[in-house]
Amino acid sequence: MNIDFSTSIPIYLQIIDEFKRQIVTGTLKPGDKIPSQRDLAAEIKVNANTVQRAYREMEILGLVETLRGQGTFVCQNHGIVEETRNEMLTNLVDDFVRAVQALGLSVDATLEVVRTRFSEIEAGEEVNNE
Amino acid sequence: MSTNQALVVRDLKKKYPKADALKGVSLSLPQGEIWGLLGPNGSGKSTLLKCVVGLVTPDGGDITISGQPPSRETKAQVAFVPEVENLYRWMTIRQAIDFTATFYEDWEHERVEELLNFMRLDPTKKISSLSKGMRARLKLILALSRRAPLILLDEPFSGIDPASRDRIVEGIVRQFKSEEQTMIISTHAVGDTEQLFDAVVFLDEGTVSLQGNAEDLRRQYGRSINDLFKEVFA
Amino acid sequence: MKSFLRLLRKDLEASRWPMGFLSAITLGIMLLVSLKIATGGWPTQAAIAAVTFPLVFLPLWVLWQSFQTLRTEWREDTVYTLLVLPEPGWKIMLAKLSAILLEYTVLLVVTVVGMLIFFFPMVQEAMLVLPGAGWVVRNGILLYVFSLFMIASTIIFVQLAFVVSKMVGRLQGLVALWTLLLSGWLVDRLGILLEPLFGWIPTIPVHALFRLNELKQGMVADWNIAPEIGTWLGTLALLVLTSYIFEHYVEVNG
């Protein structure tokens, strides 16, 4: 795992986000084993208590489960990828919508641009903002 | 996390001929955590740690280590790495290890070899021939080779090469046993070591100016500990 | 015991270079003098000077060394290691004291061996006026044992003075000097004060101990040790005091 931390955001949240991203993109599949807390802590050079907090939180969220003596695994629950994807998408869209609303733009006009940009970026014609 | 307090410092005071080093510092460290003791040079970080290990006699206040006042018994529970070069220069690395091992019952011989490997040190080398970074790594080995309940590192990153610093950070993360150990790391340059800390204490001219859980502080201020540090001590 | 031996070994190893240097100088001077004598450059009496010089120098060296081994710990910051050890102060102090006594012994042996190697004819000559090799060896060992007491108390005084000076931030040299004078005076007074308590101890017949009557002109000498006992006890108490201060009150610089 490679996390480029921004230390201005709680680190355990960034660890959780990274796992979510890996689950959504399929890097991690349901049932896959994830690193032990100590290994991950050593790998990303983060306090083990912080990693422990991230894992505990992920267990509460139902993303992973720890089997005694075997390690921690991504939950077998098949809805998990879908759910996580929806959640991440909702979060992204929420941020986007609030920003767009702040500019006073309409839904239709915005969606039009979203669609165009989507295909342009996919085609590799990324336009620099500046 | 256990609610046992590994170290409690109450209203600690120390005066030096030139200035006050500590003007009433109070702290309470829960067992199992790594704390960052942050402040510029001369803020009293070093004096605080020295009081805990008995290198300096405080003028007031009190200290308890796992509930006991400092004594010969608490010295056996504390691993202290001073900022200065406290090792006998004429010794080889192996001799320094053997010397230190004699005095501590919690010494773990297997761990030493693992750490020597990890820290990339050749035990036949003389200490006087080592670079500052290598000596810093050796000092850390001597502290981490013990199952000491309380580990105090005074400026372990100061003036050493980035590679050595990375090794030291990783060594701490790998070897620290939060089930039974507690650690304080003092530093005047937070830099990229802040992800080590559960909690931080900002020490400013002998008083605590800010303290709290590192993640809570990040959330509360929306800033890294390093940025907060720069702001407080600007 | 394990930790005491480790400390002792550390102190011995720390001064192995100066020890080698001093031994080499002692033997070097003797070699030079013996060559000068052999070539007729210097009179035979120069041998006496070559042997007495190291013997006179040794107590001075002990004084210096007791101060130096402690000062080095502070100057090289290794005192940070010593003071955090979970060991009683007396072990650290006694290890230093023992190391110096051993080093004193080594330098003494070097001098005697050097004398036998380089000035053997003169030693043989001297033996003619003495009552035999057994007598010389016996008295030599006795003198050595007595000198150990003297040397040990010198070390104890210096250690106390040094350790007390490290309790203050300034004027350490002055404090050390005063401590040295004051503790010497105190222990001396203690001896006089406690003398009546030890009046029952018989005087030591020094002439019998050293078999001085076997000399050509028989000598008679007695030694009343009653006043010394208080001094010795006082000196021992100083060692305890030094250890206590070292463990509880001494500070590192800055």
PDB file of C-alpha atoms in Angstrom, chain B residues 38-212:
ATOM      1  CA  LEU B  38       7.574  19.308  20.726  1.00  0.00           C
ATOM      2  CA  GLY B  39       9.241  22.652  21.182  1.00  0.00           C
ATOM      3  CA  PRO B  40      12.183  24.726  20.003  1.00  0.00           C
ATOM      4  CA  ASN B  41      15.626  24.392  21.547  1.00  0.00           C
ATOM      5  CA  GLY B  42      15.663  25.571  25.129  1.00  0.00           C
ATOM      6  CA  SER B  43      11.953  25.025  25.682  1.00  0.00           C
ATOM      7  CA  GLY B  44      12.603  22.540  28.476  1.00  0.00           C
ATOM      8  CA  LYS B  45      11.975  19.255  26.620  1.00  0.00           C
ATOM      9  CA  SER B  46      15.346  17.839  27.508  1.00  0.00           C
ATOM     10  CA  THR B  47      15.158  18.986  31.117  1.00  0.00           C
ATOM     11  CA  LEU B  48      11.772  17.308  31.494  1.00  0.00           C
ATOM     12  CA  LEU B  49      13.106  13.975  30.238  1.00  0.00           C
ATOM     13  CA  LYS B  50      16.235  14.299  32.362  1.00  0.00           C
ATOM     14  CA  CYS B  51      14.091  14.828  35.456  1.00  0.00           C
ATOM     15  CA  VAL B  52      12.195  11.619  34.714  1.00  0.00           C
ATOM     16  CA  VAL B  53      15.387   9.541  34.493  1.00  0.00           C
ATOM     17  CA  GLY B  54      17.104  11.238  37.419  1.00  0.00           C
ATOM     18  CA  LEU B  55      19.824  13.061  35.498  1.00  0.00           C
ATOM     19  CA  VAL B  56      18.480  16.319  36.872  1.00  0.00           C
ATOM     20  CA  THR B  57      16.918  16.919  40.284  1.00  0.00           C
ATOM     21  CA  PRO B  58      13.707  18.965  39.987  1.00  0.00           C
ATOM     22  CA  ASP B  59      13.155  21.980  42.254  1.00  0.00           C
ATOM     23  CA  GLY B  60       9.469  21.261  42.683  1.00  0.00           C
ATOM     24  CA  GLY B  61       6.533  19.122  41.645  1.00  0.00           C
ATOM     25  CA  ASP B  62       6.469  15.361  41.368  1.00  0.00           C
ATOM     26  CA  ILE B  63       6.923  12.509  38.948  1.00  0.00           C
ATOM     27  CA  THR B  64       5.517   9.002  39.056  1.00  0.00           C
ATOM     28  CA  ILE B  65       6.517   6.217  36.704  1.00  0.00           C
ATOM     29  CA  SER B  66       3.889   3.448  36.700  1.00  0.00           C
ATOM     30  CA  GLY B  67       2.768   4.841  40.019  1.00  0.00           C
ATOM     31  CA  GLN B  68       6.235   4.943  41.633  1.00  0.00           C
ATOM     32  CA  PRO B  69       8.407   7.979  42.302  1.00  0.00           C
ATOM     33  CA  PRO B  70      11.770   7.928  40.462  1.00  0.00           C
ATOM     34  CA  SER B  71      14.158   5.475  42.080  1.00  0.00           C
ATOM     35  CA  ARG B  72      16.609   2.737  41.208  1.00  0.00           C
ATOM     36  CA  GLU B  73      13.581   0.485  40.513  1.00  0.00           C
ATOM     37  CA  THR B  74      12.072   2.907  38.015  1.00  0.00           C
ATOM     38  CA  LYS B  75      15.436   3.293  36.295  1.00  0.00           C
ATOM     39  CA  ALA B  76      15.169  -0.410  35.458  1.00  0.00           C
ATOM     40  CA  GLN B  77      11.867   0.316  33.716  1.00  0.00           C
ATOM     41  CA  VAL B  78      12.998   3.264  31.638  1.00  0.00           C
ATOM     42  CA  ALA B  79      15.064   3.258  28.469  1.00  0.00           C
ATOM     43  CA  PHE B  80      16.489   6.720  27.890  1.00  0.00           C
ATOM     44  CA  VAL B  81      18.255   7.850  24.728  1.00  0.00           C
ATOM     45  CA  PRO B  82      19.888  11.229  25.347  1.00  0.00           C
ATOM     46  CA  GLU B  83      20.601  13.727  22.631  1.00  0.00           C
ATOM     47  CA  VAL B  84      24.306  13.714  23.468  1.00  0.00           C
ATOM     48  CA  GLU B  85      26.717  10.951  22.462  1.00  0.00           C
ATOM     49  CA  ASN B  86      26.582   8.943  25.663  1.00  0.00           C
ATOM     50  CA  LEU B  87      28.375   5.839  24.427  1.00  0.00           C
ATOM     51  CA  TYR B  88      31.999   5.000  25.180  1.00  0.00           C
ATOM     52  CA  ARG B  89      33.769   5.902  21.976  1.00  0.00           C
ATOM     53  CA  TRP B  90      36.571   3.369  22.373  1.00  0.00           C
ATOM     54  CA  MET B  91      34.107   0.488  22.439  1.00  0.00           C
ATOM     55  CA  THR B  92      33.002  -1.458  19.405  1.00  0.00           C
ATOM     56  CA  ILE B  93      29.285  -1.718  18.706  1.00  0.00           C
ATOM     57  CA  ARG B  94      29.331  -5.246  20.095  1.00  0.00           C
ATOM     58  CA  GLN B  95      31.086  -4.117  23.278  1.00  0.00           C
ATOM     59  CA  ALA B  96      28.575  -1.324  23.797  1.00  0.00           C
ATOM     60  CA  ILE B  97      25.756  -3.842  23.397  1.00  0.00           C
ATOM     61  CA  ASP B  98      27.316  -6.306  25.840  1.00  0.00           C
ATOM     62  CA  PHE B  99      28.011  -3.511  28.298  1.00  0.00           C
ATOM     63  CA  THR B 100      24.427  -2.254  28.263  1.00  0.00           C
ATOM     64  CA  ALA B 101      22.910  -5.749  28.320  1.00  0.00           C
ATOM     65  CA  THR B 102      24.614  -6.507  31.643  1.00  0.00           C
ATOM     66  CA  PHE B 103      22.515  -4.008  33.544  1.00  0.00           C
ATOM     67  CA  TYR B 104      19.009  -4.707  32.301  1.00  0.00           C
ATOM     68  CA  GLU B 105      16.954  -7.783  33.074  1.00  0.00           C
ATOM     69  CA  ASP B 106      14.501  -7.012  30.282  1.00  0.00           C
ATOM     70  CA  TRP B 107      17.246  -7.299  27.634  1.00  0.00           C
ATOM     71  CA  GLU B 108      16.342  -9.408  24.591  1.00  0.00           C
ATOM     72  CA  HIS B 109      19.375 -10.883  22.885  1.00  0.00           C
ATOM     73  CA  GLU B 110      17.505 -12.111  19.804  1.00  0.00           C
ATOM     74  CA  ARG B 111      16.084  -8.687  19.190  1.00  0.00           C
ATOM     75  CA  VAL B 112      19.553  -7.128  19.090  1.00  0.00           C
ATOM     76  CA  GLU B 113      20.630  -9.183  16.084  1.00  0.00           C
ATOM     77  CA  GLU B 114      17.420  -8.402  14.265  1.00  0.00           C
ATOM     78  CA  LEU B 115      17.854  -4.698  14.958  1.00  0.00           C
ATOM     79  CA  LEU B 116      21.532  -4.665  13.960  1.00  0.00           C
ATOM     80  CA  ASN B 117      20.494  -6.134  10.658  1.00  0.00           C
ATOM     81  CA  PHE B 118      17.631  -3.777  10.198  1.00  0.00           C
ATOM     82  CA  MET B 119      19.708  -0.730  11.125  1.00  0.00           C
ATOM     83  CA  ARG B 120      22.528  -1.957   8.873  1.00  0.00           C
ATOM     84  CA  LEU B 121      25.257  -1.754  11.481  1.00  0.00           C
ATOM     85  CA  ASP B 122      28.386  -3.881  11.610  1.00  0.00           C
ATOM     86  CA  PRO B 123      28.939  -4.881  15.256  1.00  0.00           C
ATOM     87  CA  THR B 124      32.715  -5.058  14.864  1.00  0.00           C
ATOM     88  CA  LYS B 125      32.947  -1.339  14.063  1.00  0.00           C
ATOM     89  CA  LYS B 126      34.338   1.034  16.621  1.00  0.00           C
ATOM     90  CA  ILE B 127      31.914   3.676  17.865  1.00  0.00           C
ATOM     91  CA  SER B 128      34.441   6.438  17.262  1.00  0.00           C
ATOM     92  CA  SER B 129      34.425   5.497  13.576  1.00  0.00           C
ATOM     93  CA  LEU B 130      30.644   5.780  13.127  1.00  0.00           C
ATOM     94  CA  SER B 131      28.817   8.679  11.501  1.00  0.00           C
ATOM     95  CA  LYS B 132      26.311  10.670  13.533  1.00  0.00           C
ATOM     96  CA  GLY B 133      23.433   8.859  11.860  1.00  0.00           C
ATOM     97  CA  MET B 134      24.949   5.461  12.626  1.00  0.00           C
ATOM     98  CA  ARG B 135      25.476   6.414  16.246  1.00  0.00           C
ATOM     99  CA  ALA B 136      21.859   7.571  16.466  1.00  0.00           C
ATOM    100  CA  ARG B 137      20.768   4.204  15.073  1.00  0.00           C
ATOM    101  CA  LEU B 138      22.954   2.365  17.578  1.00  0.00           C
ATOM    102  CA  LYS B 139      21.536   4.367  20.487  1.00  0.00           C
ATOM    103  CA  LEU B 140      18.059   3.422  19.336  1.00  0.00           C
ATOM    104  CA  ILE B 141      19.028  -0.256  19.135  1.00  0.00           C
ATOM    105  CA  LEU B 142      20.192  -0.141  22.743  1.00  0.00           C
ATOM    106  CA  ALA B 143      16.821   1.270  23.812  1.00  0.00           C
ATOM    107  CA  LEU B 144      14.647  -0.980  21.640  1.00  0.00           C
ATOM    108  CA  SER B 145      16.480  -4.169  22.593  1.00  0.00           C
ATOM    109  CA  ARG B 146      14.845  -3.938  25.978  1.00  0.00           C
ATOM    110  CA  ARG B 147      11.224  -4.558  26.848  1.00  0.00           C
ATOM    111  CA  ALA B 148      11.319  -1.324  28.809  1.00  0.00           C
ATOM    112  CA  PRO B 149       7.837  -0.147  29.808  1.00  0.00           C
ATOM    113  CA  LEU B 150       8.827   3.488  29.267  1.00  0.00           C
ATOM    114  CA  ILE B 151      11.067   4.651  26.424  1.00  0.00           C
ATOM    115  CA  LEU B 152      12.281   8.248  26.253  1.00  0.00           C
ATOM    116  CA  LEU B 153      14.008   9.470  23.101  1.00  0.00           C
ATOM    117  CA  ASP B 154      15.551  12.924  23.298  1.00  0.00           C
ATOM    118  CA  GLU B 155      15.905  14.474  19.820  1.00  0.00           C
ATOM    119  CA  PRO B 156      16.539  11.165  18.030  1.00  0.00           C
ATOM    120  CA  PHE B 157      16.323  12.817  14.592  1.00  0.00           C
ATOM    121  CA  SER B 158      18.412  15.881  15.222  1.00  0.00           C
ATOM    122  CA  GLY B 159      21.263  16.429  12.808  1.00  0.00           C
ATOM    123  CA  ILE B 160      21.189  13.052  11.095  1.00  0.00           C
ATOM    124  CA  ASP B 161      20.881  12.033   7.460  1.00  0.00           C
ATOM    125  CA  PRO B 162      17.387  11.386   6.003  1.00  0.00           C
ATOM    126  CA  ALA B 163      18.154   7.689   5.425  1.00  0.00           C
ATOM    127  CA  SER B 164      19.031   7.188   9.073  1.00  0.00           C
ATOM    128  CA  ARG B 165      15.944   9.092  10.100  1.00  0.00           C
ATOM    129  CA  ASP B 166      13.736   6.864   7.958  1.00  0.00           C
ATOM    130  CA  ARG B 167      15.309   3.764   9.472  1.00  0.00           C
ATOM    131  CA  ILE B 168      14.755   5.104  12.956  1.00  0.00           C
ATOM    132  CA  VAL B 169      11.114   5.976  12.281  1.00  0.00           C
ATOM    133  CA  GLU B 170      10.488   2.549  10.789  1.00  0.00           C
ATOM    134  CA  GLY B 171      12.409   0.853  13.618  1.00  0.00           C
ATOM    135  CA  ILE B 172      10.218   2.571  16.178  1.00  0.00           C
ATOM    136  CA  VAL B 173       7.007   1.612  14.361  1.00  0.00           C
ATOM    137  CA  ARG B 174       8.156  -2.006  14.017  1.00  0.00           C
ATOM    138  CA  GLN B 175       9.485  -2.534  17.511  1.00  0.00           C
ATOM    139  CA  PHE B 176       7.161  -0.500  19.673  1.00  0.00           C
ATOM    140  CA  LYS B 177       4.869  -2.817  21.619  1.00  0.00           C
ATOM    141  CA  SER B 178       1.786  -0.825  22.460  1.00  0.00           C
ATOM    142  CA  GLU B 179       0.471  -3.591  24.725  1.00  0.00           C
ATOM    143  CA  GLU B 180       3.250  -3.010  27.225  1.00  0.00           C
ATOM    144  CA  GLN B 181       5.270   0.036  26.250  1.00  0.00           C
ATOM    145  CA  THR B 182       4.913   3.801  26.262  1.00  0.00           C
ATOM    146  CA  MET B 183       7.167   6.247  24.474  1.00  0.00           C
ATOM    147  CA  ILE B 184       8.033   9.926  24.467  1.00  0.00           C
ATOM    148  CA  ILE B 185       9.945  11.380  21.542  1.00  0.00           C
ATOM    149  CA  SER B 186      11.181  14.933  21.906  1.00  0.00           C
ATOM    150  CA  THR B 187      11.955  16.921  18.792  1.00  0.00           C
ATOM    151  CA  HIS B 188      12.381  20.512  17.691  1.00  0.00           C
ATOM    152  CA  ALA B 189      11.730  19.680  14.029  1.00  0.00           C
ATOM    153  CA  VAL B 190       8.470  17.817  13.536  1.00  0.00           C
ATOM    154  CA  GLY B 191       8.934  17.375   9.787  1.00  0.00           C
ATOM    155  CA  ASP B 192       7.821  14.009   8.478  1.00  0.00           C
ATOM    156  CA  THR B 193       7.833  12.241  11.827  1.00  0.00           C
ATOM    157  CA  GLU B 194       4.437  13.418  13.009  1.00  0.00           C
ATOM    158  CA  GLN B 195       2.676  10.241  11.903  1.00  0.00           C
ATOM    159  CA  LEU B 196       4.495   8.515  14.786  1.00  0.00           C
ATOM    160  CA  PHE B 197       2.592  10.317  17.493  1.00  0.00           C
ATOM    161  CA  ASP B 198      -0.645   9.388  19.229  1.00  0.00           C
ATOM    162  CA  ALA B 199      -0.571  12.669  21.069  1.00  0.00           C
ATOM    163  CA  VAL B 200       1.597  15.742  21.156  1.00  0.00           C
ATOM    164  CA  VAL B 201       2.634  18.247  23.803  1.00  0.00           C
ATOM    165  CA  PHE B 202       3.911  21.661  22.768  1.00  0.00           C
ATOM    166  CA  LEU B 203       6.418  22.971  25.256  1.00  0.00           C
ATOM    167  CA  ASP B 204       7.111  26.687  25.137  1.00  0.00           C
ATOM    168  CA  GLU B 205       9.655  28.257  27.498  1.00  0.00           C
ATOM    169  CA  GLY B 206       9.003  25.723  30.205  1.00  0.00           C
ATOM    170  CA  THR B 207       5.221  25.605  30.012  1.00  0.00           C
ATOM    171  CA  VAL B 208       2.774  23.438  28.072  1.00  0.00           C
ATOM    172  CA  SER B 209       1.169  25.636  25.440  1.00  0.00           C
ATOM    173  CA  LEU B 210      -0.914  23.011  23.657  1.00  0.00           C
ATOM    174  CA  GLN B 211      -1.524  19.314  24.033  1.00  0.00           C
ATOM    175  CA  GLY B 212      -3.863  16.732  22.658  1.00  0.00           C
TER     176      GLY B 212
END
